[in-house]
Amino acid sequence: MSERILSISGLRGVVGNGLTPDYLTRFAAAVGTIADQGTVVLSRDGRGSGRMVRHAVISGLLATGCKVIDADIATTPTCGVLVTHLKAAGGIQITASHNPIPWNGLKPFSPEGSVYNQEQGERLLDVLNNEKFNFVSWDQLGEVERYEHAAGPHIERVLALIDQAAIQQRKFKVVLDCNHGSGGVATPYLLEALGCEVIVLGGTPDGNFAHTPEPLKENLTSLCEDVVKQGADAGFAQDPDADRLAIVDETGRYIGEELTLALGADYVLSRTPGPIVVNGSTSRVTADIAAKYNCPFFRSYVGEAHVCAKMKQEKAIIGGEGNGGVIDPKVGFVRDSYVSMAYVLAGLAASKQTLSAWADSLPQYSIVKNKITCPREKVAEACAALEKHFDSAKASSGDGLRLDWDDRWVQVRASNTEPIIRVIAEAPQNDEAQQLCEAAMEIVGSAVS
């Protein structure tokens, strides 16, 4: 059985087992057909297989008459920024995000520089699955143009968000873990432009990950140790395509991905009050921060496309997901580790406190995540059983089921890629979150067995 995951958000698969040159070319031709012989930005995250994938993608785009702007190795948010900077008809980032080395994939961008929304994604699947490709004649084939220093426009937009001089004066020392992903190309330049002394781990963007690529606590022990050893003010960890950021404080403590968005929101909303949007699986600390500054707070369905759509609808000034993905419309409607770093450093410069003190000053919760095998047709049954059992909670449905109390919540939702239900619980104390998650798991398990 081939390992390939296809959705409105893009394509992922194991190279040589589902992710073949033929299929990659067809997917790219579908994107090219939608771009209608326009310009398409192309970049990749540094994986060794990206060279093969790049050639297959270029073939599909040229065959549909598109001009390809090849940015080579660049971050996913850089690809999104370049689409709008160059007024392109779309973009493709070659990446499998935090998946292991054998995987790669394609993430398409709309002319707005954001991932495809529901309608755009469904059109892509229709073109791909029904082979409605607009292949052109020999004299209308596209061309390839190399784009040097691709991160330049991206870094310029990020620096415009904050007081660059104030950060430079603090002369922060930062340990940056790029883990051999695309962040190694330009992230050090961003931090140096902010006056930081930067110690880079895994700065060569060759995809030979030094540790499991998802920036979770268990994968970042070396970063935590190096922050203490170097006497650094902060440690930043990017995933391979650098749209997500996890943070380590100056004591070597992993404060995680959930607080990345919370710290950014605390800084932004304290200076520019406005609406904020997060997804339904994000920590409630962001809701508390929004309430602190009397700002409208909204939740979307899980998924970057859903968050961006809700942000546009509510005219949000910041948003994102609890996986370390901060979105700022002034830079682009895409998760962006550069934005996250800039806001964290700006907050430290403005408050003149340590990162640990800032993190500890935020409302404190513990979040626990688990999963249980469940056929998709039984998800509704599981949600109904959970809602009946916890009848004192406020129920929100549509993206699975979320149950809220005054100081805690639990969510169950079907995975988009596996026959499982994800169960997430959050409470003020870890044992309370664990108990809530376990209770939900037991109820769901009984309902679907």
CSV table of N, CA, C and O in Angstrom, one decimal, residues 1-84:
chain,number,residue,atom,x,y,z
A,1,MET,N,0.9,-1.2,0.0
A,1,MET,CA,0.0,0.0,0.0
A,1,MET,C,0.9,1.2,0.0
A,1,MET,O,1.8,1.4,0.8
A,2,SER,N,0.7,2.1,-0.9
A,2,SER,CA,1.5,3.3,-1.0
A,2,SER,C,1.2,4.3,0.1
A,2,SER,O,0.0,4.4,0.6
A,3,GLU,N,2.2,5.0,0.6
A,3,GLU,CA,2.0,5.9,1.7
A,3,GLU,C,1.9,7.3,1.1
A,3,GLU,O,3.0,8.0,0.8
A,4,ARG,N,0.7,7.7,0.8
A,4,ARG,CA,0.5,9.1,0.2
A,4,ARG,C,-0.8,9.7,0.9
A,4,ARG,O,-1.8,9.0,1.0
A,5,ILE,N,-0.6,10.9,1.3
A,5,ILE,CA,-1.8,11.6,1.9
A,5,ILE,C,-2.1,12.8,1.0
A,5,ILE,O,-1.3,13.7,0.8
A,6,LEU,N,-3.3,12.9,0.5
A,6,LEU,CA,-3.8,13.9,-0.3
A,6,LEU,C,-5.0,14.6,0.3
A,6,LEU,O,-5.9,13.9,0.7
A,7,SER,N,-4.9,15.9,0.4
A,7,SER,CA,-6.1,16.7,0.9
A,7,SER,C,-6.1,18.0,0.3
A,7,SER,O,-5.3,18.4,-0.6
A,8,ILE,N,-7.1,18.9,0.6
A,8,ILE,CA,-7.2,20.2,0.1
A,8,ILE,C,-6.0,21.0,0.5
A,8,ILE,O,-5.7,22.1,-0.1
A,9,SER,N,-5.2,20.6,1.5
A,9,SER,CA,-4.0,21.4,2.0
A,9,SER,C,-2.8,21.0,1.2
A,9,SER,O,-1.8,21.7,1.4
A,10,GLY,N,-2.8,19.9,0.5
A,10,GLY,CA,-1.6,19.6,-0.3
A,10,GLY,C,-1.4,18.1,-0.3
A,10,GLY,O,-2.3,17.3,-0.1
A,11,LEU,N,-0.1,17.7,-0.5
A,11,LEU,CA,0.3,16.3,-0.7
A,11,LEU,C,1.5,16.0,0.1
A,11,LEU,O,2.4,16.8,0.3
A,12,ARG,N,1.4,14.8,0.7
A,12,ARG,CA,2.6,14.3,1.4
A,12,ARG,C,2.7,12.8,1.1
A,12,ARG,O,1.7,12.1,0.9
A,13,GLY,N,3.9,12.3,1.1
A,13,GLY,CA,4.1,10.8,0.9
A,13,GLY,C,5.5,10.4,1.1
A,13,GLY,O,6.4,11.2,1.2
A,14,VAL,N,5.7,9.1,1.0
A,14,VAL,CA,7.1,8.5,1.1
A,14,VAL,C,7.6,8.5,-0.3
A,14,VAL,O,7.0,8.0,-1.2
A,15,VAL,N,8.8,9.1,-0.4
A,15,VAL,CA,9.4,9.1,-1.8
A,15,VAL,C,9.7,7.7,-2.3
A,15,VAL,O,10.3,6.9,-1.6
A,16,GLY,N,9.2,7.4,-3.5
A,16,GLY,CA,9.4,6.1,-4.1
A,16,GLY,C,8.3,5.1,-3.7
A,16,GLY,O,8.2,4.0,-4.3
A,17,ASN,N,7.4,5.5,-2.8
A,17,ASN,CA,6.3,4.7,-2.4
A,17,ASN,C,5.1,5.5,-2.2
A,17,ASN,O,4.6,5.8,-1.1
A,18,GLY,N,4.5,6.0,-3.3
A,18,GLY,CA,3.4,6.9,-3.3
A,18,GLY,C,3.7,8.2,-3.8
A,18,GLY,O,3.0,8.8,-4.6
A,19,LEU,N,4.9,8.7,-3.4
A,19,LEU,CA,5.3,10.0,-3.9
A,19,LEU,C,6.3,9.8,-5.1
A,19,LEU,O,7.5,9.7,-4.9
A,20,THR,N,5.8,9.6,-6.3
A,20,THR,CA,6.6,9.2,-7.4
A,20,THR,C,6.7,10.4,-8.4
A,20,THR,O,5.9,11.4,-8.3
A,21,PRO,N,7.7,10.5,-9.2
A,21,PRO,CA,7.8,11.6,-10.2
A,21,PRO,C,6.6,11.8,-11.0
A,21,PRO,O,6.2,13.0,-11.2
A,22,ASP,N,5.9,10.7,-11.4
A,22,ASP,CA,4.7,10.9,-12.2
A,22,ASP,C,3.6,11.6,-11.5
A,22,ASP,O,3.0,12.6,-12.0
A,23,TYR,N,3.4,11.2,-10.2
A,23,TYR,CA,2.3,11.8,-9.4
A,23,TYR,C,2.7,13.2,-9.1
A,23,TYR,O,1.8,14.1,-9.1
A,24,LEU,N,3.9,13.5,-8.8
A,24,LEU,CA,4.4,14.9,-8.4
A,24,LEU,C,4.1,15.8,-9.6
A,24,LEU,O,3.7,16.9,-9.5
A,25,THR,N,4.5,15.3,-10.8
A,25,THR,CA,4.3,16.1,-12.0
A,25,THR,C,2.8,16.4,-12.3
A,25,THR,O,2.4,17.5,-12.6
A,26,ARG,N,2.0,15.4,-12.0
A,26,ARG,CA,0.5,15.6,-12.2
A,26,ARG,C,0.0,16.6,-11.2
A,26,ARG,O,-0.8,17.5,-11.6
A,27,PHE,N,0.4,16.5,-9.9
A,27,PHE,CA,0.0,17.5,-8.9
A,27,PHE,C,0.4,18.9,-9.3
A,27,PHE,O,-0.4,19.8,-9.2
A,28,ALA,N,1.6,19.0,-9.7
A,28,ALA,CA,2.1,20.4,-10.1
A,28,ALA,C,1.4,20.9,-11.3
A,28,ALA,O,1.1,22.1,-11.4
A,29,ALA,N,1.0,20.0,-12.3
A,29,ALA,CA,0.3,20.4,-13.4
A,29,ALA,C,-1.1,20.9,-13.1
A,29,ALA,O,-1.7,21.8,-13.7
A,30,ALA,N,-1.7,20.3,-12.0
A,30,ALA,CA,-3.0,20.7,-11.5
A,30,ALA,C,-2.9,22.2,-10.9
A,30,ALA,O,-3.7,23.0,-11.2
A,31,VAL,N,-1.8,22.4,-10.2
A,31,VAL,CA,-1.6,23.8,-9.7
A,31,VAL,C,-1.3,24.7,-10.8
A,31,VAL,O,-1.9,25.8,-10.8
A,32,GLY,N,-0.6,24.3,-11.8
A,32,GLY,CA,-0.3,25.1,-13.0
A,32,GLY,C,-1.5,25.4,-13.8
A,32,GLY,O,-1.7,26.5,-14.3
A,33,THR,N,-2.4,24.4,-13.9
A,33,THR,CA,-3.7,24.7,-14.6
A,33,THR,C,-4.5,25.7,-13.9
A,33,THR,O,-5.1,26.6,-14.6
A,34,ILE,N,-4.6,25.7,-12.6
A,34,ILE,CA,-5.3,26.7,-11.8
A,34,ILE,C,-4.6,28.1,-11.9
A,34,ILE,O,-5.3,29.1,-12.0
A,35,ALA,N,-3.3,28.1,-12.0
A,35,ALA,CA,-2.6,29.3,-12.2
A,35,ALA,C,-2.8,30.0,-13.5
A,35,ALA,O,-2.4,31.1,-13.8
A,36,ASP,N,-3.2,29.2,-14.5
A,36,ASP,CA,-3.6,29.7,-15.8
A,36,ASP,C,-2.5,30.4,-16.5
A,36,ASP,O,-2.6,31.6,-16.9
A,37,GLN,N,-1.4,29.7,-16.7
A,37,GLN,CA,-0.2,30.2,-17.4
A,37,GLN,C,0.4,31.4,-16.7
A,37,GLN,O,1.1,32.2,-17.3
A,38,GLY,N,0.1,31.6,-15.4
A,38,GLY,CA,0.7,32.7,-14.7
A,38,GLY,C,2.0,32.3,-14.1
A,38,GLY,O,2.6,31.3,-14.3
A,39,THR,N,2.5,33.2,-13.2
A,39,THR,CA,3.8,32.9,-12.5
A,39,THR,C,3.6,32.1,-11.2
A,39,THR,O,2.6,32.4,-10.4
A,40,VAL,N,4.4,31.1,-11.0
A,40,VAL,CA,4.3,30.3,-9.8
A,40,VAL,C,5.7,30.3,-9.0
A,40,VAL,O,6.7,30.0,-9.7
A,41,VAL,N,5.7,30.6,-7.8
A,41,VAL,CA,6.9,30.6,-6.9
A,41,VAL,C,7.1,29.2,-6.5
A,41,VAL,O,6.2,28.5,-6.0
A,42,LEU,N,8.3,28.7,-6.5
A,42,LEU,CA,8.7,27.4,-6.1
A,42,LEU,C,9.9,27.4,-5.1
A,42,LEU,O,10.9,28.1,-5.4
A,43,SER,N,9.7,26.7,-4.0
A,43,SER,CA,10.8,26.6,-3.0
A,43,SER,C,10.7,25.3,-2.3
A,43,SER,O,9.7,24.6,-2.4
A,44,ARG,N,11.8,24.9,-1.6
A,44,ARG,CA,11.8,23.6,-0.9
A,44,ARG,C,12.5,23.7,0.4
A,44,ARG,O,13.2,24.7,0.7
A,45,ASP,N,12.3,22.7,1.3
A,45,ASP,CA,12.7,22.8,2.7
A,45,ASP,C,14.1,22.2,2.9
A,45,ASP,O,14.5,22.1,4.1
A,46,GLY,N,14.8,21.7,1.9
A,46,GLY,CA,16.2,21.2,2.2
A,46,GLY,C,16.4,19.7,2.2
A,46,GLY,O,17.5,19.2,2.2
A,47,ARG,N,15.3,18.9,2.2
A,47,ARG,CA,15.4,17.5,2.2
A,47,ARG,C,16.2,17.0,1.0
A,47,ARG,O,16.0,17.6,-0.1
A,48,GLY,N,17.0,16.0,1.1
A,48,GLY,CA,17.7,15.5,0.0
A,48,GLY,C,16.8,15.1,-1.2
A,48,GLY,O,17.2,15.3,-2.4
A,49,SER,N,15.7,14.6,-0.9
A,49,SER,CA,14.7,14.2,-2.0
A,49,SER,C,14.1,15.4,-2.7
A,49,SER,O,13.6,15.3,-3.8
A,50,GLY,N,14.3,16.6,-2.1
A,50,GLY,CA,13.8,17.8,-2.7
A,50,GLY,C,14.3,18.1,-4.1
A,50,GLY,O,13.6,18.7,-4.9
A,51,ARG,N,15.5,17.6,-4.4
A,51,ARG,CA,16.1,17.9,-5.7
A,51,ARG,C,15.3,17.2,-6.8
A,51,ARG,O,15.0,17.7,-7.9
A,52,MET,N,15.0,15.9,-6.5
A,52,MET,CA,14.1,15.1,-7.5
A,52,MET,C,12.8,15.7,-7.6
A,52,MET,O,12.2,15.9,-8.7
A,53,VAL,N,12.1,16.0,-6.4
A,53,VAL,CA,10.8,16.6,-6.4
A,53,VAL,C,10.7,17.9,-7.2
A,53,VAL,O,9.8,18.1,-8.0
A,54,ARG,N,11.8,18.7,-7.0
A,54,ARG,CA,11.8,20.0,-7.7
A,54,ARG,C,11.7,19.8,-9.2
A,54,ARG,O,11.0,20.5,-9.9
A,55,HIS,N,12.5,18.9,-9.7
A,55,HIS,CA,12.5,18.7,-11.2
A,55,HIS,C,11.1,18.2,-11.7
A,55,HIS,O,10.7,18.7,-12.8
A,56,ALA,N,10.5,17.3,-11.0
A,56,ALA,CA,9.2,16.8,-11.3
A,56,ALA,C,8.2,18.0,-11.3
A,56,ALA,O,7.3,18.1,-12.2
A,57,VAL,N,8.2,18.8,-10.3
A,57,VAL,CA,7.3,19.9,-10.2
A,57,VAL,C,7.5,20.9,-11.3
A,57,VAL,O,6.5,21.4,-11.9
A,58,ILE,N,8.7,21.3,-11.5
A,58,ILE,CA,9.0,22.2,-12.6
A,58,ILE,C,8.5,21.7,-14.0
A,58,ILE,O,7.9,22.4,-14.7
A,59,SER,N,8.6,20.4,-14.2
A,59,SER,CA,8.1,19.8,-15.4
A,59,SER,C,6.6,20.0,-15.6
A,59,SER,O,6.1,20.4,-16.6
A,60,GLY,N,5.8,19.8,-14.5
A,60,GLY,CA,4.4,19.9,-14.5
A,60,GLY,C,4.0,21.4,-14.7
A,60,GLY,O,3.0,21.7,-15.4
A,61,LEU,N,4.7,22.3,-14.1
A,61,LEU,CA,4.4,23.7,-14.2
A,61,LEU,C,4.7,24.3,-15.6
A,61,LEU,O,3.9,25.0,-16.2
A,62,LEU,N,5.9,23.9,-16.1
A,62,LEU,CA,6.2,24.3,-17.5
A,62,LEU,C,5.3,23.8,-18.5
A,62,LEU,O,4.9,24.5,-19.5
A,63,ALA,N,4.8,22.6,-18.3
A,63,ALA,CA,3.9,21.9,-19.3
A,63,ALA,C,2.6,22.6,-19.4
A,63,ALA,O,1.9,22.5,-20.4
A,64,THR,N,2.2,23.3,-18.3
A,64,THR,CA,1.0,24.1,-18.3
A,64,THR,C,1.2,25.6,-18.6
A,64,THR,O,0.3,26.4,-18.4
A,65,GLY,N,2.4,25.9,-19.1
A,65,GLY,CA,2.6,27.3,-19.5
A,65,GLY,C,3.0,28.3,-18.5
A,65,GLY,O,2.9,29.5,-18.7
A,66,CYS,N,3.3,27.8,-17.3
A,66,CYS,CA,3.6,28.7,-16.2
A,66,CYS,C,5.1,29.2,-16.2
A,66,CYS,O,6.0,28.4,-16.5
A,67,LYS,N,5.3,30.4,-15.7
A,67,LYS,CA,6.7,30.8,-15.5
A,67,LYS,C,7.0,30.5,-14.0
A,67,LYS,O,6.2,30.8,-13.1
A,68,VAL,N,8.1,29.8,-13.8
A,68,VAL,CA,8.5,29.3,-12.5
A,68,VAL,C,9.6,30.3,-11.9
A,68,VAL,O,10.6,30.5,-12.5
A,69,ILE,N,9.3,30.8,-10.8
A,69,ILE,CA,10.3,31.6,-10.0
A,69,ILE,C,10.9,30.6,-9.0
A,69,ILE,O,10.2,30.3,-8.0
A,70,ASP,N,12.1,30.2,-9.2
A,70,ASP,CA,12.7,29.2,-8.4
A,70,ASP,C,13.5,29.8,-7.3
A,70,ASP,O,14.6,30.4,-7.5
A,71,ALA,N,13.0,29.7,-6.0
A,71,ALA,CA,13.7,30.3,-4.9
A,71,ALA,C,14.6,29.3,-4.2
A,71,ALA,O,15.2,29.6,-3.2
A,72,ASP,N,14.7,28.1,-4.7
A,72,ASP,CA,15.5,27.0,-4.2
A,72,ASP,C,15.1,26.8,-2.7
A,72,ASP,O,13.9,26.7,-2.4
A,73,ILE,N,16.1,26.6,-1.8
A,73,ILE,CA,15.8,26.3,-0.4
A,73,ILE,C,15.3,27.6,0.3
A,73,ILE,O,16.1,28.5,0.4
A,74,ALA,N,14.1,27.5,0.8
A,74,ALA,CA,13.5,28.7,1.5
A,74,ALA,C,12.4,28.1,2.5
A,74,ALA,O,11.9,27.0,2.3
A,75,THR,N,12.1,28.9,3.4
A,75,THR,CA,11.0,28.5,4.4
A,75,THR,C,9.6,28.6,3.7
A,75,THR,O,9.4,29.3,2.8
A,76,THR,N,8.7,27.9,4.3
A,76,THR,CA,7.3,28.0,3.8
A,76,THR,C,6.8,29.4,3.9
A,76,THR,O,6.2,29.9,2.9
A,77,PRO,N,6.9,30.1,5.0
A,77,PRO,CA,6.4,31.5,5.0
A,77,PRO,C,7.1,32.4,4.0
A,77,PRO,O,6.5,33.3,3.4
A,78,THR,N,8.4,32.1,3.7
A,78,THR,CA,9.1,32.9,2.7
A,78,THR,C,8.4,32.7,1.3
A,78,THR,O,8.2,33.6,0.5
A,79,CYS,N,8.0,31.5,1.0
A,79,CYS,CA,7.3,31.2,-0.2
A,79,CYS,C,6.0,32.0,-0.3
A,79,CYS,O,5.7,32.6,-1.3
A,80,GLY,N,5.3,32.0,0.8
A,80,GLY,CA,4.0,32.8,0.8
A,80,GLY,C,4.2,34.3,0.6
A,80,GLY,O,3.5,34.9,-0.1
A,81,VAL,N,5.3,34.8,1.2
A,81,VAL,CA,5.6,36.2,1.1
A,81,VAL,C,6.0,36.5,-0.4
A,81,VAL,O,5.5,37.5,-0.9
A,82,LEU,N,6.8,35.7,-1.0
A,82,LEU,CA,7.2,35.9,-2.3
A,82,LEU,C,6.0,35.9,-3.3
A,82,LEU,O,6.1,36.7,-4.3
A,83,VAL,N,5.0,35.1,-3.1
A,83,VAL,CA,3.9,35.1,-4.0
A,83,VAL,C,3.2,36.4,-4.0
A,83,VAL,O,2.9,37.0,-5.1
A,84,THR,N,3.0,37.1,-2.9
A,84,THR,CA,2.4,38.4,-2.9
A,84,THR,C,3.4,39.5,-3.3
A,84,THR,O,3.0,40.4,-4.0
